Every structure is written in structure tokens, then in C-alpha cells.
């Protein structure tokens, strides 16, 4: 079946620290991979995506590389800001564009 | 471009009452999704429409939940009768098509509290 496993939270970092949120997946076929972000009181927004192996998605200083050999799509940012405080969801889609989401990782960045 | 619109934003009802949520997807988006997000969890797909046909409703509790997408545009999700465990955020989302890899765009959600 299809599933996504995310690093457990919550994660608390100081401003300008390096961020990694781990995501691994199980999928039939060739999935596309996504990271969505949810700010307090808002809906989910696309952060970045990759549609094939070795692709790197990037946006707002965040990056993630689609690693087929390790079935992973880890999210990284070199220097986090207070405004990055949110919940981050890893997701995959397969045939029919059916999305499967991880449980989310809450990030708090302190000044 | 207008985003996915949902209403109401917040609803409090007593158990065994009914509630309905409305969604208007992004113009031109053929695929519409309803997700349930319980606090502290990831979104769970309830139902996926392609135009006005159902693609997947395998996780929809059909004894109490129903959804329709008449004319392939707006959609309504209904719960009747509500249970305490239905307290959650109901997220509507849409995508241009059901081809894998299409980004889905979410509305702000409808927060339901059942007391």
C-alpha cells in the first residue's frame, strides 16, 4: 500500500539553526512527493514538490531531494526564521492523484 | 486567481444534529477532495470527485456522511447524525486534474466541534 512516515515532533530550534525533517515513504508505482506547510489557523499550502527520482524541489530556502534508493524525501533549510514556525506535512500521490499525508511535524523557532 | 472557498469557517453543534459544509474549488479544477483533519494528525481523504463523478469514497463513513458535487463545480459535505468523534477540521481541496503529480490547493477549512 501507500503510506508516508514522518519524523515525530515537536521540533524546537533557535533562529538561524539548520533544519531537517525526515520523511520516508512506501508506494506502489512511481509516486510524486510533496511538502505542505500549515500555519496556525490556516489551510495547507504547497511548499515544494518533486515528481521523479533525483529531482530536487525548492522554495523559500527549503529543499528536498527525491531519493528512490532510500525511499526518502527529507526537508532541509540552512537557516530557519521565526516565521517558519508551522506544521510541515510530507505527502505522496500515485495513480489518480490520490494524496497520502504523513502525520505532520510541528516546528517552533525561537528568537 | 481566487483560491478554494469554504463555509462556514466554524460550527458548533450537539451530537446527533446535522451539519453541512460547502466548497467552491478553483475555477477550472476538475478534481475536488474532502479531507478530515483531526487535531494533531495528518489529513485523511474522505472523498475524491472527478468532475461530478466519485473517484474514491472508500474512507467515507457512509452511514452518516454524504457528499455531492452537482454540475461538477461546487460541493457539499453533510454529516447526519454527528458524533463527538467527528470534531475535526474539514478541508476541501482541488486540483486541475487527477493526473498524478498535480498540486492540490486547499481551502482554509471548516472547523467542527461536536458537543
mmCIF file of N, CA and C in Angstrom, chain A:
data_model
loop_
_atom_site.group_PDB
_atom_site.id
_atom_site.type_symbol
_atom_site.label_atom_id
_atom_site.label_comp_id
_atom_site.label_asym_id
_atom_site.label_seq_id
_atom_site.Cartn_x
_atom_site.Cartn_y
_atom_site.Cartn_z
ATOM 1 N N UNK A 1 0.832 -1.198 0.000
ATOM 2 C CA UNK A 1 0.000 0.000 0.000
ATOM 3 C C UNK A 1 0.863 1.243 0.000
ATOM 4 N N UNK A 2 0.209 2.386 0.045
ATOM 5 C CA UNK A 2 0.876 3.692 0.024
ATOM 6 C C UNK A 2 0.825 4.334 1.405
ATOM 7 N N UNK A 3 1.960 4.822 1.876
ATOM 8 C CA UNK A 3 1.990 5.491 3.169
ATOM 9 C C UNK A 3 3.212 6.387 3.279
ATOM 10 N N UNK A 4 3.125 7.323 4.215
ATOM 11 C CA UNK A 4 4.215 8.260 4.478
ATOM 12 C C UNK A 4 4.504 8.251 5.971
ATOM 13 N N UNK A 5 5.770 8.176 6.310
ATOM 14 C CA UNK A 5 6.187 8.215 7.712
ATOM 15 C C UNK A 5 7.060 9.440 7.935
ATOM 16 N N UNK A 6 6.655 10.256 8.892
ATOM 17 C CA UNK A 6 7.388 11.473 9.174
ATOM 18 C C UNK A 6 8.029 11.423 10.533
ATOM 19 N N UNK A 7 9.087 12.200 10.663
ATOM 20 C CA UNK A 7 9.762 12.381 11.939
ATOM 21 C C UNK A 7 8.780 12.927 12.967
ATOM 22 N N UNK A 8 8.816 12.353 14.170
ATOM 23 C CA UNK A 8 7.933 12.810 15.228
ATOM 24 C C UNK A 8 8.353 14.195 15.704
ATOM 25 N N UNK A 9 7.382 14.989 16.098
ATOM 26 C CA UNK A 9 7.697 16.290 16.661
ATOM 27 C C UNK A 9 7.342 16.319 18.135
ATOM 28 N N UNK A 10 7.197 17.500 18.695
ATOM 29 C CA UNK A 10 7.527 18.774 18.072
ATOM 30 C C UNK A 10 9.032 19.035 18.030
ATOM 31 N N UNK A 11 9.403 19.903 17.105
ATOM 32 C CA UNK A 11 10.795 20.303 16.962
ATOM 33 C C UNK A 11 10.914 21.776 17.364
ATOM 34 N N UNK A 12 11.871 22.075 18.205
ATOM 35 C CA UNK A 12 12.126 23.458 18.630
ATOM 36 C C UNK A 12 13.567 23.807 18.288
ATOM 37 N N UNK A 13 13.731 24.900 17.535
ATOM 38 C CA UNK A 13 15.056 25.341 17.121
ATOM 39 C C UNK A 13 15.229 26.821 17.411
ATOM 40 N N UNK A 14 16.458 27.212 17.562
ATOM 41 C CA UNK A 14 16.779 28.635 17.662
ATOM 42 C C UNK A 14 16.869 29.220 16.254
ATOM 43 N N UNK A 15 16.583 30.515 16.167
ATOM 44 C CA UNK A 15 16.678 31.192 14.877
ATOM 45 C C UNK A 15 18.074 30.988 14.291
ATOM 46 N N UNK A 16 18.134 30.784 12.965
ATOM 47 C CA UNK A 16 19.354 30.570 12.185
ATOM 48 C C UNK A 16 19.914 29.152 12.317
ATOM 49 N N UNK A 17 19.258 28.283 13.030
ATOM 50 C CA UNK A 17 19.710 26.891 13.123
ATOM 51 C C UNK A 17 19.370 26.151 11.824
ATOM 52 N N UNK A 18 20.011 24.984 11.647
ATOM 53 C CA UNK A 18 19.760 24.135 10.484
ATOM 54 C C UNK A 18 18.593 23.198 10.788
ATOM 55 N N UNK A 19 17.726 23.029 9.800
ATOM 56 C CA UNK A 19 16.537 22.199 9.980
ATOM 57 C C UNK A 19 16.579 20.975 9.080
ATOM 58 N N UNK A 20 16.274 19.823 9.647
ATOM 59 C CA UNK A 20 15.984 18.621 8.871
ATOM 60 C C UNK A 20 14.731 17.983 9.438
ATOM 61 N N UNK A 21 13.773 17.681 8.579
ATOM 62 C CA UNK A 21 12.602 16.899 8.969
ATOM 63 C C UNK A 21 12.592 15.676 8.060
ATOM 64 N N UNK A 22 12.680 14.511 8.673
ATOM 65 C CA UNK A 22 12.770 13.268 7.908
ATOM 66 C C UNK A 22 11.409 12.794 7.409
ATOM 67 N N UNK A 23 11.408 12.257 6.189
ATOM 68 C CA UNK A 23 10.199 11.686 5.590
ATOM 69 C C UNK A 23 10.601 10.478 4.762
ATOM 70 N N UNK A 24 9.968 9.354 5.020
ATOM 71 C CA UNK A 24 10.154 8.175 4.182
ATOM 72 C C UNK A 24 8.793 7.714 3.698
ATOM 73 N N UNK A 25 8.790 6.969 2.614
ATOM 74 C CA UNK A 25 7.512 6.582 2.031
ATOM 75 C C UNK A 25 7.526 5.129 1.578
ATOM 76 N N UNK A 26 6.329 4.617 1.412
ATOM 77 C CA UNK A 26 6.085 3.321 0.791
ATOM 78 C C UNK A 26 5.048 3.563 -0.283
ATOM 79 N N UNK A 27 5.329 3.093 -1.489
ATOM 80 C CA UNK A 27 4.387 3.357 -2.572
ATOM 81 C C UNK A 27 4.460 2.272 -3.630
ATOM 82 N N UNK A 28 3.327 2.059 -4.273
ATOM 83 C CA UNK A 28 3.293 1.224 -5.462
ATOM 84 C C UNK A 28 3.442 2.150 -6.662
ATOM 85 N N UNK A 29 4.175 1.704 -7.634
ATOM 86 C CA UNK A 29 4.360 2.551 -8.801
ATOM 87 C C UNK A 29 5.387 3.641 -8.562
ATOM 88 N N UNK A 30 5.208 4.761 -9.234
ATOM 89 C CA UNK A 30 6.177 5.864 -9.205
ATOM 90 C C UNK A 30 5.495 7.128 -8.661
ATOM 91 N N UNK A 31 5.621 7.346 -7.364
ATOM 92 C CA UNK A 31 4.891 8.467 -6.769
ATOM 93 C C UNK A 31 5.530 9.815 -7.050
ATOM 94 N N UNK A 32 4.720 10.858 -6.913
ATOM 95 C CA UNK A 32 5.228 12.216 -6.797
ATOM 96 C C UNK A 32 5.240 12.556 -5.310
ATOM 97 N N UNK A 33 6.186 13.385 -4.892
ATOM 98 C CA UNK A 33 6.360 13.693 -3.474
ATOM 99 C C UNK A 33 6.220 15.178 -3.212
ATOM 100 N N UNK A 34 5.638 15.507 -2.081
ATOM 101 C CA UNK A 34 5.305 16.890 -1.756
ATOM 102 C C UNK A 34 5.646 17.189 -0.303
ATOM 103 N N UNK A 35 5.903 18.469 -0.039
ATOM 104 C CA UNK A 35 5.873 19.012 1.314
ATOM 105 C C UNK A 35 4.851 20.148 1.328
ATOM 106 N N UNK A 36 3.923 20.041 2.290
ATOM 107 C CA UNK A 36 2.952 21.100 2.535
ATOM 108 C C UNK A 36 3.228 21.702 3.903
ATOM 109 N N UNK A 37 2.874 22.980 4.062
ATOM 110 C CA UNK A 37 3.056 23.675 5.337
ATOM 111 C C UNK A 37 1.710 24.239 5.780
ATOM 112 N N UNK A 38 1.475 24.172 7.077
ATOM 113 C CA UNK A 38 0.227 24.690 7.645
ATOM 114 C C UNK A 38 0.551 25.663 8.758
ATOM 115 N N UNK A 39 0.285 26.941 8.530
ATOM 116 C CA UNK A 39 0.462 27.959 9.553
ATOM 117 C C UNK A 39 -0.771 27.975 10.453
ATOM 118 N N UNK A 40 -0.622 28.448 11.684
ATOM 119 C CA UNK A 40 -1.741 28.411 12.639
ATOM 120 C C UNK A 40 -3.015 29.017 12.080
ATOM 121 N N UNK A 41 -4.110 28.271 12.167
ATOM 122 C CA UNK A 41 -5.410 28.766 11.745
ATOM 123 C C UNK A 41 -5.622 28.813 10.250
ATOM 124 N N UNK A 42 -4.683 28.260 9.485
ATOM 125 C CA UNK A 42 -4.804 28.318 8.022
ATOM 126 C C UNK A 42 -4.862 26.916 7.424
ATOM 127 N N UNK A 43 -5.205 26.865 6.151
ATOM 128 C CA UNK A 43 -5.187 25.600 5.425
ATOM 129 C C UNK A 43 -3.776 25.243 5.004
ATOM 130 N N UNK A 44 -3.628 24.081 4.405
ATOM 131 C CA UNK A 44 -2.319 23.628 3.960
ATOM 132 C C UNK A 44 -1.920 24.343 2.677
ATOM 133 N N UNK A 45 -0.634 24.684 2.599
ATOM 134 C CA UNK A 45 -0.109 25.320 1.392
ATOM 135 C C UNK A 45 1.046 24.491 0.855
ATOM 136 N N UNK A 46 1.128 24.401 -0.457
ATOM 137 C CA UNK A 46 2.257 23.706 -1.057
ATOM 138 C C UNK A 46 3.552 24.439 -0.742
ATOM 139 N N UNK A 47 4.559 23.693 -0.270
ATOM 140 C CA UNK A 47 5.879 24.269 -0.044
ATOM 141 C C UNK A 47 6.810 23.929 -1.210
ATOM 142 N N UNK A 48 6.864 22.640 -1.560
ATOM 143 C CA UNK A 48 7.673 22.224 -2.693
ATOM 144 C C UNK A 48 7.263 20.823 -3.109
ATOM 145 N N UNK A 49 7.705 20.424 -4.305
ATOM 146 C CA UNK A 49 7.380 19.074 -4.766
ATOM 147 C C UNK A 49 8.458 18.558 -5.704
ATOM 148 N N UNK A 50 8.452 17.232 -5.906
ATOM 149 C CA UNK A 50 9.341 16.577 -6.866
ATOM 150 C C UNK A 50 8.574 15.423 -7.485
ATOM 151 N N UNK A 51 8.645 15.295 -8.788
ATOM 152 C CA UNK A 51 7.806 14.315 -9.457
ATOM 153 C C UNK A 51 8.554 13.082 -9.949
ATOM 154 N N UNK A 52 9.890 13.089 -9.877
ATOM 155 C CA UNK A 52 10.618 11.882 -10.264
ATOM 156 C C UNK A 52 11.916 11.780 -9.479
ATOM 157 N N UNK A 53 12.479 10.578 -9.494
ATOM 158 C CA UNK A 53 13.685 10.297 -8.721
ATOM 159 C C UNK A 53 14.816 11.266 -9.067
ATOM 160 N N UNK A 54 15.535 11.690 -8.015
ATOM 161 C CA UNK A 54 16.686 12.597 -8.084
ATOM 162 C C UNK A 54 16.296 14.060 -8.307
ATOM 163 N N UNK A 55 15.020 14.335 -8.514
ATOM 164 C CA UNK A 55 14.568 15.723 -8.592
ATOM 165 C C UNK A 55 14.738 16.390 -7.243
ATOM 166 N N UNK A 56 15.070 17.678 -7.261
ATOM 167 C CA UNK A 56 15.119 18.466 -6.035
ATOM 168 C C UNK A 56 14.055 19.534 -6.123
ATOM 169 N N UNK A 57 13.180 19.566 -5.117
ATOM 170 C CA UNK A 57 12.221 20.652 -5.008
ATOM 171 C C UNK A 57 12.780 21.714 -4.081
ATOM 172 N N UNK A 58 12.491 22.993 -4.375
ATOM 173 C CA UNK A 58 12.987 24.056 -3.508
ATOM 174 C C UNK A 58 12.038 25.237 -3.525
ATOM 175 N N UNK A 59 11.970 25.935 -2.380
ATOM 176 C CA UNK A 59 11.106 27.106 -2.263
ATOM 177 C C UNK A 59 11.395 27.774 -0.925
ATOM 178 N N UNK A 60 11.511 29.081 -0.920
ATOM 179 C CA UNK A 60 11.681 29.885 0.302
ATOM 180 C C UNK A 60 12.863 29.403 1.140
ATOM 181 N N UNK A 61 13.894 28.883 0.529
ATOM 182 C CA UNK A 61 15.078 28.412 1.243
ATOM 183 C C UNK A 61 14.981 26.966 1.686
ATOM 184 N N UNK A 62 13.835 26.342 1.536
ATOM 185 C CA UNK A 62 13.653 24.930 1.852
ATOM 186 C C UNK A 62 14.012 24.086 0.628
ATOM 187 N N UNK A 63 14.559 22.894 0.904
ATOM 188 C CA UNK A 63 14.894 21.959 -0.183
ATOM 189 C C UNK A 63 14.552 20.537 0.241
ATOM 190 N N UNK A 64 14.254 19.703 -0.761
ATOM 191 C CA UNK A 64 14.081 18.271 -0.513
ATOM 192 C C UNK A 64 14.413 17.540 -1.803
ATOM 193 N N UNK A 65 15.120 16.411 -1.686
ATOM 194 C CA UNK A 65 15.521 15.631 -2.855
ATOM 195 C C UNK A 65 14.835 14.278 -2.825
ATOM 196 N N UNK A 66 14.252 13.897 -3.935
ATOM 197 C CA UNK A 66 13.537 12.636 -4.100
ATOM 198 C C UNK A 66 14.581 11.524 -4.247
ATOM 199 N N UNK A 67 14.717 10.705 -3.214
ATOM 200 C CA UNK A 67 15.706 9.612 -3.201
ATOM 201 C C UNK A 67 14.984 8.278 -3.303
ATOM 202 N N UNK A 68 15.000 7.707 -4.502
ATOM 203 C CA UNK A 68 14.287 6.449 -4.708
ATOM 204 C C UNK A 68 14.978 5.299 -3.985
ATOM 205 N N UNK A 69 16.319 5.329 -3.945
ATOM 206 C CA UNK A 69 17.054 4.203 -3.344
ATOM 207 C C UNK A 69 16.818 4.078 -1.850
ATOM 208 N N UNK A 70 16.529 5.204 -1.187
ATOM 209 C CA UNK A 70 16.258 5.168 0.259
ATOM 210 C C UNK A 70 14.794 5.475 0.552
ATOM 211 N N UNK A 71 13.976 5.601 -0.480
ATOM 212 C CA UNK A 71 12.547 5.978 -0.384
ATOM 213 C C UNK A 71 12.361 7.118 0.614
ATOM 214 N N UNK A 72 13.085 8.207 0.368
ATOM 215 C CA UNK A 72 13.040 9.327 1.306
ATOM 216 C C UNK A 72 12.856 10.651 0.577
ATOM 217 N N UNK A 73 12.389 11.650 1.339
ATOM 218 C CA UNK A 73 12.182 12.999 0.809
ATOM 219 C C UNK A 73 12.327 13.957 1.987
ATOM 220 N N UNK A 74 13.510 14.036 2.533
ATOM 221 C CA UNK A 74 13.765 14.821 3.744
ATOM 222 C C UNK A 74 13.762 16.310 3.435
ATOM 223 N N UNK A 75 13.138 17.086 4.320
ATOM 224 C CA UNK A 75 13.061 18.535 4.163
ATOM 225 C C UNK A 75 14.208 19.195 4.916
ATOM 226 N N UNK A 76 14.896 20.152 4.274
ATOM 227 C CA UNK A 76 16.020 20.845 4.899
ATOM 228 C C UNK A 76 15.942 22.336 4.652
ATOM 229 N N UNK A 77 16.461 23.089 5.619
ATOM 230 C CA UNK A 77 16.650 24.522 5.458
ATOM 231 C C UNK A 77 17.893 24.921 6.230
ATOM 232 N N UNK A 78 18.722 25.717 5.631
ATOM 233 C CA UNK A 78 20.013 26.046 6.224
ATOM 234 C C UNK A 78 19.925 26.975 7.415
ATOM 235 N N UNK A 79 18.926 27.868 7.424
ATOM 236 C CA UNK A 79 18.851 28.868 8.492
ATOM 237 C C UNK A 79 17.379 29.230 8.694
ATOM 238 N N UNK A 80 16.789 28.710 9.756
ATOM 239 C CA UNK A 80 15.350 28.923 9.967
ATOM 240 C C UNK A 80 15.082 30.280 10.614
ATOM 241 N N UNK A 81 13.892 30.782 10.362
ATOM 242 C CA UNK A 81 13.444 32.046 10.931
ATOM 243 C C UNK A 81 12.202 31.800 11.788
ATOM 244 N N UNK A 82 11.892 32.764 12.633
ATOM 245 C CA UNK A 82 10.709 32.649 13.480
ATOM 246 C C UNK A 82 9.460 32.430 12.626
ATOM 247 N N UNK A 83 9.421 33.057 11.473
ATOM 248 C CA UNK A 83 8.257 32.947 10.584
ATOM 249 C C UNK A 83 8.087 31.553 9.971
ATOM 250 N N UNK A 84 9.065 30.690 10.139
ATOM 251 C CA UNK A 84 8.951 29.312 9.645
ATOM 252 C C UNK A 84 8.202 28.413 10.624
ATOM 253 N N UNK A 85 7.864 28.934 11.773
ATOM 254 C CA UNK A 85 7.118 28.154 12.764
ATOM 255 C C UNK A 85 5.770 27.741 12.172
ATOM 256 N N UNK A 86 5.530 26.439 12.094
ATOM 257 C CA UNK A 86 4.341 25.894 11.428
ATOM 258 C C UNK A 86 4.368 24.380 11.584
ATOM 259 N N UNK A 87 3.352 23.734 10.994
ATOM 260 C CA UNK A 87 3.345 22.273 10.918
ATOM 261 C C UNK A 87 3.641 21.879 9.473
ATOM 262 N N UNK A 88 4.558 20.931 9.304
ATOM 263 C CA UNK A 88 5.006 20.506 7.975
ATOM 264 C C UNK A 88 4.535 19.079 7.706
ATOM 265 N N UNK A 89 3.927 18.892 6.535
ATOM 266 C CA UNK A 89 3.382 17.592 6.155
ATOM 267 C C UNK A 89 4.077 17.088 4.894
ATOM 268 N N UNK A 90 4.535 15.861 4.956
ATOM 269 C CA UNK A 90 5.063 15.176 3.782
ATOM 270 C C UNK A 90 3.904 14.397 3.152
ATOM 271 N N UNK A 91 3.890 14.305 1.829
ATOM 272 C CA UNK A 91 2.785 13.628 1.161
ATOM 273 C C UNK A 91 3.259 13.002 -0.138
ATOM 274 N N UNK A 92 2.508 12.011 -0.599
ATOM 275 C CA UNK A 92 2.787 11.420 -1.904
ATOM 276 C C UNK A 92 1.482 11.247 -2.673
ATOM 277 N N UNK A 93 1.607 11.224 -3.979
ATOM 278 C CA UNK A 93 0.476 10.881 -4.840
ATOM 279 C C UNK A 93 0.893 9.789 -5.801
ATOM 280 N N UNK A 94 -0.096 8.975 -6.141
ATOM 281 C CA UNK A 94 0.137 7.948 -7.150
ATOM 282 C C UNK A 94 -0.976 8.046 -8.187
ATOM 283 N N UNK A 95 -1.330 6.958 -8.756
ATOM 284 C CA UNK A 95 -2.348 6.930 -9.805
ATOM 285 C C UNK A 95 -3.639 7.605 -9.328
ATOM 286 N N UNK A 96 -4.194 8.432 -10.172
ATOM 287 C CA UNK A 96 -5.439 9.105 -9.812
ATOM 288 C C UNK A 96 -5.226 10.326 -8.949
ATOM 289 N N UNK A 97 -3.966 10.700 -8.705
ATOM 290 C CA UNK A 97 -3.635 11.864 -7.877
ATOM 291 C C UNK A 97 -4.257 11.777 -6.492
ATOM 292 N N UNK A 98 -4.273 10.563 -5.940
ATOM 293 C CA UNK A 98 -4.767 10.406 -4.575
ATOM 294 C C UNK A 98 -3.617 10.682 -3.617
ATOM 295 N N UNK A 99 -3.817 11.640 -2.725
ATOM 296 C CA UNK A 99 -2.779 12.083 -1.816
ATOM 297 C C UNK A 99 -2.797 11.280 -0.520
ATOM 298 N N UNK A 100 -1.591 10.954 -0.048
ATOM 299 C CA UNK A 100 -1.425 10.305 1.245
ATOM 300 C C UNK A 100 -0.490 11.189 2.057
ATOM 301 N N UNK A 101 -0.970 11.612 3.236
ATOM 302 C CA UNK A 101 -0.216 12.549 4.062
ATOM 303 C C UNK A 101 0.403 11.854 5.271
ATOM 304 N N UNK A 102 1.549 12.361 5.692
ATOM 305 C CA UNK A 102 2.105 11.970 6.965
ATOM 306 C C UNK A 102 1.355 12.646 8.103
ATOM 307 N N UNK A 103 1.775 12.384 9.318
ATOM 308 C CA UNK A 103 1.070 12.895 10.499
ATOM 309 C C UNK A 103 1.448 14.330 10.841
ATOM 310 N N UNK A 104 2.452 14.865 10.167
ATOM 311 C CA UNK A 104 2.850 16.252 10.405
ATOM 312 C C UNK A 104 3.929 16.377 11.463
ATOM 313 N N UNK A 105 4.773 17.390 11.300
ATOM 314 C CA UNK A 105 5.826 17.698 12.263
ATOM 315 C C UNK A 105 5.725 19.174 12.615
ATOM 316 N N UNK A 106 5.507 19.436 13.895
ATOM 317 C CA UNK A 106 5.373 20.813 14.343
ATOM 318 C C UNK A 106 6.748 21.422 14.596
ATOM 319 N N UNK A 107 6.987 22.587 14.021
ATOM 320 C CA UNK A 107 8.255 23.290 14.187
ATOM 321 C C UNK A 107 8.009 24.612 14.890
ATOM 322 N N UNK A 108 8.759 24.862 15.938
ATOM 323 C CA UNK A 108 8.749 26.168 16.609
ATOM 324 C C UNK A 108 10.160 26.724 16.573
ATOM 325 N N UNK A 109 10.286 27.945 16.074
ATOM 326 C CA UNK A 109 11.589 28.613 16.019
ATOM 327 C C UNK A 109 11.565 29.757 17.023
ATOM 328 N N UNK A 110 12.531 29.759 17.919
ATOM 329 C CA UNK A 110 12.586 30.797 18.950
ATOM 330 C C UNK A 110 13.699 31.798 18.651
ATOM 331 N N UNK A 111 13.423 33.070 18.937
ATOM 332 C CA UNK A 111 14.419 34.119 18.618
ATOM 333 C C UNK A 111 15.697 33.945 19.445
#
